[in-house]
Amino acid sequence: MKLPDIKILDEKNKILRTKSNEVTFPLTKETRKTIEDAITYLTMSQIKKYYEKYNLRPGMGLSFIQLGIPKNIFVIVEEVDEEKFENYIIINPKMISHSEELIYVGEGEGCLSVNREVIGIVPRYARMTISYQDMDGNKKEIRVREDISVAFQHEMDHLNGILFIDKIDKNNPFKDKEKMREI
Ligand code: NI
């Protein structure tokens, strides 16, 4: 695999605070290429041979805004088995419904735009259903749960200019811990 030439914006970059725009169809060649590059990058970042060689931080999600493009698109690459991956390409996502139950990632969420460790609780819905469009503009729905639900909410926040660190109470990073389930 060849490492795509993409540049991920750092948290200090104000562009990350931009609210992204609805995507129209058909997708441009350039948009399709960026989707492909993001998936390749995330996949390589989760394979030892590549993350060691290129000194990559492992990541499973990337939004277009992190590449400086304010479009409502994100991709998620999930390792479902050893070096076997499943991709989600999500365009124009909208929340339809979500669980009452909240969860949080015990070891803390990570983000390819946040190059430091941040501790604390980011409350997320344990399950949710969203509508979105696929690469051909077809309207779809998907129900996600647990870590994938967290990943989807993390990326949907990016599309609204929100970073996970914004959601942690600085004075009390583990506030309301007992009201949520750790995953
Ligand atoms: Ni992120």
XYZ file of C-alpha atoms and ligand atoms in Angstrom:
184
model
C 0.000 0.000 0.000
C 1.153 3.520 -0.754
C 0.671 6.145 1.934
C -1.707 8.814 0.592
C -0.487 12.375 0.542
C -2.950 13.913 2.990
C -2.420 16.512 5.665
C -4.479 16.314 8.847
C -5.157 19.627 10.575
C -4.108 20.076 14.179
C -6.526 21.166 16.923
C -5.015 24.665 16.944
C -6.183 25.222 13.379
C -9.350 27.347 13.327
C -10.618 25.618 10.186
C -11.541 22.664 12.397
C -14.155 24.941 13.956
C -15.954 25.380 10.658
C -19.412 23.920 10.268
C -19.353 21.690 7.211
C -21.805 21.925 4.315
C -24.256 19.537 2.704
C -22.783 17.522 -0.127
C -24.433 17.524 -3.546
C -24.395 14.675 -6.051
C -22.843 13.354 -8.147
C -19.611 13.510 -6.177
C -16.669 15.080 -7.931
C -13.680 12.987 -8.900
C -11.685 14.904 -6.322
C -14.126 14.069 -3.512
C -14.064 10.385 -4.445
C -10.274 10.451 -4.402
C -10.215 12.111 -0.970
C -12.585 9.439 0.399
C -10.331 6.729 -1.004
C -7.214 8.400 0.437
C -8.778 8.789 3.882
C -9.715 5.091 3.956
C -6.243 4.019 2.845
C -4.630 6.278 5.436
C -6.804 4.985 8.292
C -6.275 1.384 7.226
C -2.498 1.781 7.074
C -2.514 3.562 10.437
C -3.943 0.386 11.989
C -1.440 -2.049 10.439
C 1.794 -2.420 12.402
C 4.041 -2.762 9.369
C 2.838 0.618 8.095
C 2.347 2.631 11.275
C 5.880 1.737 12.310
C 7.355 2.481 8.907
C 5.592 5.836 8.500
C 5.336 6.738 12.184
C 1.535 7.023 12.071
C -0.802 7.395 14.981
C -3.510 4.722 14.724
C -6.940 6.144 14.007
C -10.286 4.761 12.899
C -12.142 7.890 11.822
C -11.541 10.947 9.725
C -13.826 13.788 8.682
C -13.290 15.906 5.597
C -12.939 19.029 7.742
C -9.808 17.488 9.285
C -8.340 17.675 5.788
C -9.477 21.284 5.498
C -12.560 20.497 3.387
C -15.876 21.702 4.889
C -18.095 18.965 3.483
C -20.412 16.692 5.452
C -18.437 13.516 4.881
C -16.622 11.178 7.211
C -15.106 7.733 6.928
C -14.549 5.088 9.557
C -12.309 2.048 9.187
C -12.980 -0.660 11.725
C -10.674 -3.626 12.243
C -13.157 -6.496 12.439
C -10.570 -9.256 12.506
C -6.796 -9.304 12.456
C -5.865 -6.924 9.638
C -9.360 -7.293 8.191
C -11.214 -4.033 7.865
C -14.716 -2.774 7.288
C -15.299 0.731 5.966
C -18.100 3.167 6.535
C -18.440 6.062 4.113
C -20.994 8.474 5.516
C -22.263 11.515 3.619
C -24.757 14.088 4.943
C -25.486 12.226 8.204
C -28.511 13.133 10.312
C -29.458 11.755 13.679
C -32.809 9.957 13.645
C -32.943 8.496 17.148
C -30.676 7.504 20.002
C -30.666 5.503 23.196
C -31.233 7.022 26.591
C -28.228 5.132 27.816
C -24.911 6.952 27.775
C -21.475 5.399 27.505
C -17.909 6.674 27.489
C -14.553 5.294 26.420
C -12.665 4.455 29.602
C -9.204 5.011 28.168
C -10.326 8.287 26.622
C -11.212 9.159 23.048
C -8.512 9.892 20.537
C -8.477 12.103 17.500
C -5.952 12.413 14.690
C -6.219 16.197 15.106
C -5.426 16.114 18.836
C -1.795 15.177 19.259
C -1.752 14.755 23.004
C -3.410 12.573 25.565
C -6.550 14.043 27.084
C -8.239 12.325 29.990
C -11.859 12.613 30.959
C -15.342 11.524 30.058
C -16.997 12.291 26.751
C -20.648 11.244 27.119
C -21.971 9.410 24.069
C -25.190 7.595 23.217
C -24.790 3.828 23.510
C -26.842 3.311 20.352
C -28.216 5.498 17.620
C -29.764 5.459 14.187
C -28.776 7.945 11.530
C -29.737 8.634 7.954
C -27.025 9.341 5.419
C -26.210 9.107 1.742
C -23.815 6.717 0.089
C -21.292 7.652 -2.607
C -23.998 7.455 -5.280
C -26.389 9.657 -3.332
C -28.721 6.834 -2.265
C -30.501 7.546 1.011
C -29.742 5.003 3.700
C -30.096 4.385 7.396
C -27.724 2.701 9.773
C -28.007 1.709 13.409
C -24.749 1.707 15.340
C -23.824 0.701 18.851
C -20.990 0.767 21.371
C -17.580 1.815 20.019
C -18.920 2.403 16.514
C -21.671 4.594 17.946
C -18.966 6.593 19.753
C -16.925 6.859 16.563
C -19.927 8.078 14.562
C -20.813 10.713 17.174
C -17.176 11.837 17.344
C -17.130 12.361 13.569
C -20.573 13.994 13.449
C -19.253 16.476 16.009
C -16.353 17.276 13.672
C -18.881 18.221 10.994
C -20.276 20.768 13.446
C -16.848 22.149 14.325
C -16.742 20.352 17.688
C -13.786 18.405 19.068
C -14.075 15.707 21.762
C -11.931 17.791 24.109
C -14.680 20.455 24.135
C -16.990 17.970 25.849
C -14.771 17.229 28.820
C -15.383 19.251 31.956
C -11.994 20.821 32.646
C -12.535 21.237 36.359
C -13.988 17.787 36.810
C -13.015 15.490 33.900
C -14.824 12.488 35.381
C -18.023 14.299 36.247
C -21.201 12.171 36.198
C -19.170 8.985 35.771
C -21.736 6.967 37.717
C -24.479 7.962 35.289
C -22.793 6.270 32.353
C -21.394 2.920 31.370
C -17.713 2.604 30.615
C -16.712 0.760 27.466
Ni -11.406 13.287 15.583
